[in-house]
CSV table of C-alpha atoms and ligand atoms in Angstrom, one decimal:
chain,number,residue,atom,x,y,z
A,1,UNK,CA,-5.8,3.3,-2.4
A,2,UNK,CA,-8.7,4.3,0.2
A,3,UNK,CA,-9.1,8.7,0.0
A,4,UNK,CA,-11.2,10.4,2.1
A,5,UNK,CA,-14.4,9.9,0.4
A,6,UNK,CA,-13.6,5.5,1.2
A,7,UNK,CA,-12.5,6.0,4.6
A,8,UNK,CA,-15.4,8.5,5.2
A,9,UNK,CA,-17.9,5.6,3.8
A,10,UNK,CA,-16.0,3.1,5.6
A,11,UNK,CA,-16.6,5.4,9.3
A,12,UNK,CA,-20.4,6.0,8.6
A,13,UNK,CA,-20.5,2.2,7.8
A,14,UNK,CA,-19.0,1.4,11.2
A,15,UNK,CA,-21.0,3.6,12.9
A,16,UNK,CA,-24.2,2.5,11.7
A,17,UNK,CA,-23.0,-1.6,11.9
A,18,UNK,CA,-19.9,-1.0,15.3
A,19,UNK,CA,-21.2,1.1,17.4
A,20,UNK,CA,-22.1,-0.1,20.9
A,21,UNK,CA,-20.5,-3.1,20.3
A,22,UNK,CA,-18.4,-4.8,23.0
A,23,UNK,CA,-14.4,-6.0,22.2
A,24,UNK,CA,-13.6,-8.9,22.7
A,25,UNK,CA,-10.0,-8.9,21.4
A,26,UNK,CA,-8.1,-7.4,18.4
A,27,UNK,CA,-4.9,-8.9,17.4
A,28,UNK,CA,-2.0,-7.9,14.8
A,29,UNK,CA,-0.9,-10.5,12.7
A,30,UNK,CA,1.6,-9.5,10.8
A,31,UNK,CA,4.9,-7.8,11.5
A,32,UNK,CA,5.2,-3.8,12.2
A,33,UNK,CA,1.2,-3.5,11.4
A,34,UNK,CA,1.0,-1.8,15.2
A,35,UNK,CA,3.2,1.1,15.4
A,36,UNK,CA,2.7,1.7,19.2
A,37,UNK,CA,3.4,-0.3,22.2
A,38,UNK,CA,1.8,1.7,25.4
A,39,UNK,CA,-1.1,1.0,25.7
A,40,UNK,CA,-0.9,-2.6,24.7
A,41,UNK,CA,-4.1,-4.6,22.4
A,42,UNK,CA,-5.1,-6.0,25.4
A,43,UNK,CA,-6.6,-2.7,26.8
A,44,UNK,CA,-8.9,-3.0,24.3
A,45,UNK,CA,-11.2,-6.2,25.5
A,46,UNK,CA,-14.0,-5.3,27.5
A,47,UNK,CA,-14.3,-1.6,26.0
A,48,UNK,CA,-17.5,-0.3,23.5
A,49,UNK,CA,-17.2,1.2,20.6
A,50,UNK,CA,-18.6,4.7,20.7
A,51,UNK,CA,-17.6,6.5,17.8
A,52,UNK,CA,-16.0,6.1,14.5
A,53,UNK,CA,-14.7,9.0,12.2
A,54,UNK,CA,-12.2,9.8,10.3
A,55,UNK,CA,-8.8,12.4,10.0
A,56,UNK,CA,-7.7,12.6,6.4
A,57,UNK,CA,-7.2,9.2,5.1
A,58,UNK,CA,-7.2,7.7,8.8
A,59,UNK,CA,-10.1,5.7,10.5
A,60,UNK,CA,-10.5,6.5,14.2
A,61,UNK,CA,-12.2,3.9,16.3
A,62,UNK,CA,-13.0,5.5,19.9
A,63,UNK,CA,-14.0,3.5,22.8
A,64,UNK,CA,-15.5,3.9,26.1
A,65,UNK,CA,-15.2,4.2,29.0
A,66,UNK,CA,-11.9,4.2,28.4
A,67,UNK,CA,-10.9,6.7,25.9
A,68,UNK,CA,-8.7,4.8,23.4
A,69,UNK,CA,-8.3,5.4,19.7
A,70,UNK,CA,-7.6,2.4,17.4
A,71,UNK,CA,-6.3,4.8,14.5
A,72,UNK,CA,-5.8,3.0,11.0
A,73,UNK,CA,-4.3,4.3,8.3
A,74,UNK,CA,-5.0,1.3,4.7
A,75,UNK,CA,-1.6,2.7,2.9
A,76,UNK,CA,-1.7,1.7,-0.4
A,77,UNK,CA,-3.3,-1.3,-0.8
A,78,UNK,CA,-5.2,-2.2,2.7
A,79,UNK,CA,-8.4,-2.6,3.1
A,80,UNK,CA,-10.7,-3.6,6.1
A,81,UNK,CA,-13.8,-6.5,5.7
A,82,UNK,CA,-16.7,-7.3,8.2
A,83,UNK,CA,-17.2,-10.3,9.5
A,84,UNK,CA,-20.2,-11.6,10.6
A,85,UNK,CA,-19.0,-14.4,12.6
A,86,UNK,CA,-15.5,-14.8,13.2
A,87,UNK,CA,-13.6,-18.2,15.4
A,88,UNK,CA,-13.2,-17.2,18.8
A,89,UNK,CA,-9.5,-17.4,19.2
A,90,UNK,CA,-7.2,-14.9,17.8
A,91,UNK,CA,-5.4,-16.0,14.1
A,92,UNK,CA,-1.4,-17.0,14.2
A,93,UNK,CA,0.9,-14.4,12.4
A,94,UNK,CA,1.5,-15.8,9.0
A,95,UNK,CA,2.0,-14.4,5.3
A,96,UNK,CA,-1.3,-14.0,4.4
A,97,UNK,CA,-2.8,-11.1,3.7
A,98,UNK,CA,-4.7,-10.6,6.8
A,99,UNK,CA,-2.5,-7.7,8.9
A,100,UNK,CA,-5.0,-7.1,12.1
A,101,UNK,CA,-8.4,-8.1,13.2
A,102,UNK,CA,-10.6,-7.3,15.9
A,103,UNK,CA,-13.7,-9.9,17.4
A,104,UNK,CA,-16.5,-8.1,19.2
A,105,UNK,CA,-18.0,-10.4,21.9
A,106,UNK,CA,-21.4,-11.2,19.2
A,107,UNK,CA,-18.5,-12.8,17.5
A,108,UNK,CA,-18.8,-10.0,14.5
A,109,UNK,CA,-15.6,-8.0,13.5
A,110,UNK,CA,-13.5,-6.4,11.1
A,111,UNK,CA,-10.3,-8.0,9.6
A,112,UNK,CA,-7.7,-5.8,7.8
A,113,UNK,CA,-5.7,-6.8,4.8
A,114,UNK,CA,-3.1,-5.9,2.3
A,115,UNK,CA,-2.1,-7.2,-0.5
A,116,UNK,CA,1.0,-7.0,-2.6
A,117,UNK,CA,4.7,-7.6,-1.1
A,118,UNK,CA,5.2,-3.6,0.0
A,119,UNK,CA,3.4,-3.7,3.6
A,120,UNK,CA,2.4,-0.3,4.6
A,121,UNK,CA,-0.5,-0.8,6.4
A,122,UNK,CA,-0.3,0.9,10.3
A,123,UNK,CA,-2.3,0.4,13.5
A,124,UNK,CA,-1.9,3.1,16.3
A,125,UNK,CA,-3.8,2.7,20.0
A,126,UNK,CA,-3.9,5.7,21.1
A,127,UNK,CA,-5.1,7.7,23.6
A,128,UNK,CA,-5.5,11.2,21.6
A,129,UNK,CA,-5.5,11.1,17.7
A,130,UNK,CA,-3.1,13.8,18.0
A,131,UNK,CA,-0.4,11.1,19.1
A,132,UNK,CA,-0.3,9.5,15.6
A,133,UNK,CA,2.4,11.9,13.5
A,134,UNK,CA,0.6,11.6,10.5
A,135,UNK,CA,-2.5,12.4,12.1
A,136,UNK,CA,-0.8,15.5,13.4
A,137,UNK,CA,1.0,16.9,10.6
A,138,UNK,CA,-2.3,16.7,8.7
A,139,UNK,CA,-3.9,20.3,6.7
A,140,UNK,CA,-6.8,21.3,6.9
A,141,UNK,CA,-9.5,18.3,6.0
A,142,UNK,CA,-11.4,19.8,2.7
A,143,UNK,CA,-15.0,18.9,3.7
A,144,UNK,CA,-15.2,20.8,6.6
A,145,UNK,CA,-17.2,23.9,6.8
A,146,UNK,CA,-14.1,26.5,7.4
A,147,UNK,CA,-12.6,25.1,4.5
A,148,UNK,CA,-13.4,28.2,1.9
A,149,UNK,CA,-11.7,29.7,-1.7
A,150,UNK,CA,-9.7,31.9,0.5
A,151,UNK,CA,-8.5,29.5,2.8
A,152,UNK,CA,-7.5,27.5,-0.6
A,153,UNK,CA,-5.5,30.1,-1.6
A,154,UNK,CA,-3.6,31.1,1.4
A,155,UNK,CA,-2.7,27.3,1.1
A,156,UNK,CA,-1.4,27.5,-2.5
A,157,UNK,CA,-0.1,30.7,-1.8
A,158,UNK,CA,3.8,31.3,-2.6
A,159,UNK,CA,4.5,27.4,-3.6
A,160,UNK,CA,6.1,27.0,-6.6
A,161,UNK,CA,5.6,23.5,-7.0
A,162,UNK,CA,3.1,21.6,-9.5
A,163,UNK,CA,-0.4,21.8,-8.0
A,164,UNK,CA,-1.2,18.0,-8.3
A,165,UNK,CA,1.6,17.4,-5.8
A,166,UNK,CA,0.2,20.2,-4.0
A,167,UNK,CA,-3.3,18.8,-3.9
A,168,UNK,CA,-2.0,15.0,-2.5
A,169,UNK,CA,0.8,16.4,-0.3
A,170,UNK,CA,-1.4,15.5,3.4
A,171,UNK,CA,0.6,17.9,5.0
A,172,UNK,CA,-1.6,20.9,2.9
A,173,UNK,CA,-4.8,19.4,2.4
A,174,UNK,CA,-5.6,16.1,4.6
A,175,UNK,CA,-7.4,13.0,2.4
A,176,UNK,CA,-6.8,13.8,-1.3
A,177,UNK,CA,-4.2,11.6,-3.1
A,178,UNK,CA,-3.1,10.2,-6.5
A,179,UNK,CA,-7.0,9.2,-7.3
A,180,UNK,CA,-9.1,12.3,-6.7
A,181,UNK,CA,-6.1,14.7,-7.6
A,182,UNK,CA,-6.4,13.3,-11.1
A,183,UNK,CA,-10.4,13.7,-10.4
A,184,UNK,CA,-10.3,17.3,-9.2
A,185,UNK,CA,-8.2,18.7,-11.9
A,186,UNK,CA,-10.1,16.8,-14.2
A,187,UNK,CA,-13.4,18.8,-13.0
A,188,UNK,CA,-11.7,22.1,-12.6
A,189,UNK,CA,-9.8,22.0,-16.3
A,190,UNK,CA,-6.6,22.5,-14.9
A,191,UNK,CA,-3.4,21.2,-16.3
A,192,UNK,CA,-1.6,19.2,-13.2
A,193,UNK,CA,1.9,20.7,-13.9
A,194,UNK,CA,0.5,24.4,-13.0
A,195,UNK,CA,2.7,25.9,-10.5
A,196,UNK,CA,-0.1,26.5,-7.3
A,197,UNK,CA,1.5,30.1,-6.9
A,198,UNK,CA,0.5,31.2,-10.4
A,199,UNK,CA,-3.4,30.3,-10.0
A,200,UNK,CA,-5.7,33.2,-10.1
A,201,UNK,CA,-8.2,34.1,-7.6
A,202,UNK,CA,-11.0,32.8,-10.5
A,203,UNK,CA,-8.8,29.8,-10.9
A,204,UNK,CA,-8.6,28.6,-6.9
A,205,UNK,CA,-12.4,29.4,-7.2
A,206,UNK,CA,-13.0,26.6,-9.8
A,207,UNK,CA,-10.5,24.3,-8.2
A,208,UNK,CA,-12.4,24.7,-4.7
A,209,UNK,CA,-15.5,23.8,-6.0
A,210,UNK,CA,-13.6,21.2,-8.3
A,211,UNK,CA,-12.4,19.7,-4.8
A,212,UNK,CA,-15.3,19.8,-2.7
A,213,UNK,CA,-17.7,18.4,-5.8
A,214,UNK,CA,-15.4,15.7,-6.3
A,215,UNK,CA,-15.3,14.7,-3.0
A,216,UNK,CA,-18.6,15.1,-2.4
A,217,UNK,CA,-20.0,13.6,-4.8
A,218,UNK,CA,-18.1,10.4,-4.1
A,219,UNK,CA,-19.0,10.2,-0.4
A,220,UNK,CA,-22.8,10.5,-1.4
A,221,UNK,CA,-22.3,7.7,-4.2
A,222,UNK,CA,-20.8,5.5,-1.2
A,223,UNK,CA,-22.8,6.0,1.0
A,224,UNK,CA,-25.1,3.0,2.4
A,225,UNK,CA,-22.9,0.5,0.7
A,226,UNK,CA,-21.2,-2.1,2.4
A,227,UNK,CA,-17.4,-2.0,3.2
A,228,UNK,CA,-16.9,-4.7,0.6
A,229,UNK,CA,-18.7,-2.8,-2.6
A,230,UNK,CA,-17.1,0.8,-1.7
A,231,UNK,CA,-13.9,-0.7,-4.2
A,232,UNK,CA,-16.4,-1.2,-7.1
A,233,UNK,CA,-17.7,1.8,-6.4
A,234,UNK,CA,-14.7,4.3,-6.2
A,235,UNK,CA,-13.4,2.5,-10.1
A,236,UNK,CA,-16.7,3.3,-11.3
A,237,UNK,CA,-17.2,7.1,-10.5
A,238,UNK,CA,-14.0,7.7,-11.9
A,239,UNK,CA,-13.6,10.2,-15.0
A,240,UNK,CA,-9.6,10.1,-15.7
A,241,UNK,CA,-7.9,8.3,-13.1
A,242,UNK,CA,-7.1,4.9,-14.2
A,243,UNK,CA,-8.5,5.1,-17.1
A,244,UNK,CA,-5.5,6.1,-19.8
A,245,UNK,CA,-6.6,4.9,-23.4
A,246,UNK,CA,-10.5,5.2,-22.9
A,247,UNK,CA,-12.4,8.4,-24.6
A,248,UNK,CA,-12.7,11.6,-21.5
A,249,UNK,CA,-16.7,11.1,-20.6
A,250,UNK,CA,-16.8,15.3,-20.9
A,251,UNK,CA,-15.1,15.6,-24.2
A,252,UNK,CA,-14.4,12.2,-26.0
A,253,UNK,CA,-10.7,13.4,-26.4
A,254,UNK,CA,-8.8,10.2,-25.3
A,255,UNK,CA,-7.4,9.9,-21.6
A,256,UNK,CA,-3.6,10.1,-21.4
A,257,UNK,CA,-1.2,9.3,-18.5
A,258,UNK,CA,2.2,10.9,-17.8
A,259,UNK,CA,4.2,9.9,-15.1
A,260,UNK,CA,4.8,11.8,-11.9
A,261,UNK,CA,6.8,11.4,-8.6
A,262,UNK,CA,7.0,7.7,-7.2
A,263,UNK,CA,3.6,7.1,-10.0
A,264,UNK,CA,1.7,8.1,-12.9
A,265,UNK,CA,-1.3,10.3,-13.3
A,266,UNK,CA,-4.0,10.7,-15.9
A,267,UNK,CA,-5.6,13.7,-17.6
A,268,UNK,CA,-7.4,14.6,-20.4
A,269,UNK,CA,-5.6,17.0,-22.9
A,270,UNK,CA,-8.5,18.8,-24.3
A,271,UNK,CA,-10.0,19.8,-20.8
A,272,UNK,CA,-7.0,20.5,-19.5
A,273,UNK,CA,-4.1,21.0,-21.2
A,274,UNK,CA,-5.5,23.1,-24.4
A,275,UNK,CA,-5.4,19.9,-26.7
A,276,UNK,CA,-1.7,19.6,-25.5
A,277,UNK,CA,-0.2,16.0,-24.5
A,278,UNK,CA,2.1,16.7,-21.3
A,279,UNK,CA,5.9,16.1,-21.8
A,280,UNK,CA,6.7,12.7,-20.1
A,281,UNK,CA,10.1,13.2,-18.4
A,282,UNK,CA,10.9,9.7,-17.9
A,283,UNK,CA,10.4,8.6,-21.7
A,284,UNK,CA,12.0,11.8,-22.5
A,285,UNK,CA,15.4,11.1,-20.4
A,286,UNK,CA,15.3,7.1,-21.5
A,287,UNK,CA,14.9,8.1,-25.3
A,288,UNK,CA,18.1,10.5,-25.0
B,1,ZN,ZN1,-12.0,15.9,-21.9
């Protein structure tokens, strides 16, 4: 699943190949891709790209002269491909994977895709970013400048839940899910079943820099690649995520997953649990 650092790589990448570029057309081609109606696709031929950026783990294309927003949020398992020459007529709706694609008038583009059966890949046009509820409901985006320890802890402040849902809940901290969570813990030694409300002030410290490493780090190693080797990429910077059953590159200890929520999550016990594996609640309640 694209996280900030992708969708950040995948904005500088447009903006350096996109922008200035005429539309030709875009087109949704498969069923409840575009999840707004007014204006309609069609508003888009004719307008430039001007900008491309990003809010949390969405892409926002801007255009001009008429300010629209083609917001894009990859879900799960989207992902969006240049073209360098795409046919000149828009694609029929069909069951492959392709869900949208858009043909500037040099006959370049972008096509987005999704693969698997579960199709949560969305398209808004917009005409403010603020329009899109997920957009909106976002928290503060962790590699802005005003993002600081303290504002960290007045986050974490009071919640009694388990700080890796914490840290992928978009609502508290916009662009961090089940990837870098696992990644960010990993870096800041914390077990992921802490309760946020009992870190201590020395604690959100070495999560905040954890965070903003992590992230960092990750959008520097992307940057300048290609939208097609940013994939490769985010597998191979990995330390713990995806990567149960293979030796911790810090310690050697060996990589464990435990599930949690609607997933699993990975985690090394000697960096962060105090050598201890983590309880599995679903193998415990299926053994009983
Ligand atoms: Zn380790």
């Amino acid at each position: 699943m694209p996280e900030l650092p992708e969708v950040e790589s995948l904005a500088v990448f447009l903006r350096e190949r996109a922008v200035g570029r005429v539309i030709d057309w875009a087109a949704d081609t498969a069923i409840s891709v575009l999840k707004t109606y007014q204006p309609s696709l069609t508003a888009l031929t004719g307008q430039r790209l001007s900008g491309a950026g990003r809010h949390g783990k969405f892409l926002d294309l801007v255009t001009e002269p008429a300010e629209l927003h083609l917001v894009i949020h990859l879900a799960r398992a989207g992902w969006l491909r240049w073209r360098d020459s795409l046919p000149p007529e828009p694609p029929k709706p069909g069951k492959s994977p392709l869900a949208f694609r858009l043909r500037f008038t040099d006959e370049s583009g972008f096509d987005l895709t999704e693969a698997g059966s579960k199709k949560r890949l969305a398209v808004y046009l917009v005409t403010d970013p603020q329009q899109v509820p997920g957009v909106a409901s976002l928290g503060p985006d962790p590699l802005a400048d005003s993002f600081s320890p303290d504002v960290l802890a007045g986050l974490l402040a009071g919640r009694r839940t388990q700080i890796k849902g914490v840290l992928r809940d978009q609502k508290i901290i916009a662009g961090v899910g089940n990837a870098y969570s696992d990644e960010v813990l990993h870096a800041a030694k914390m077990s992921p079943f802490k309760l946020a409300s009992s870190l201590t002030p020395d604690e959100v410290s070495a999560l905040h820099a954890a965070m903003v490493g992590a992230l960092r780090e990750a959008v520097a190693r992307s940057a300048g690649l290609a939208a097609g080797e940013l994939k490769a990429e985010k597998k191979a910077g990995l330390r713990v995520h995806g990567r149960a059953g293979q030796p911790c590159p810090v310690c050697g200890d060996t990589v464990r997953e435990v599930s949690f929520a609607d997933s699993a999550l990975q985690y090394c016990p000697t960096c962060q649990t105090g050598g201890k594996p983590l309880a599995d609640r679903r193998m415990s309640r299926l053994l009983k």
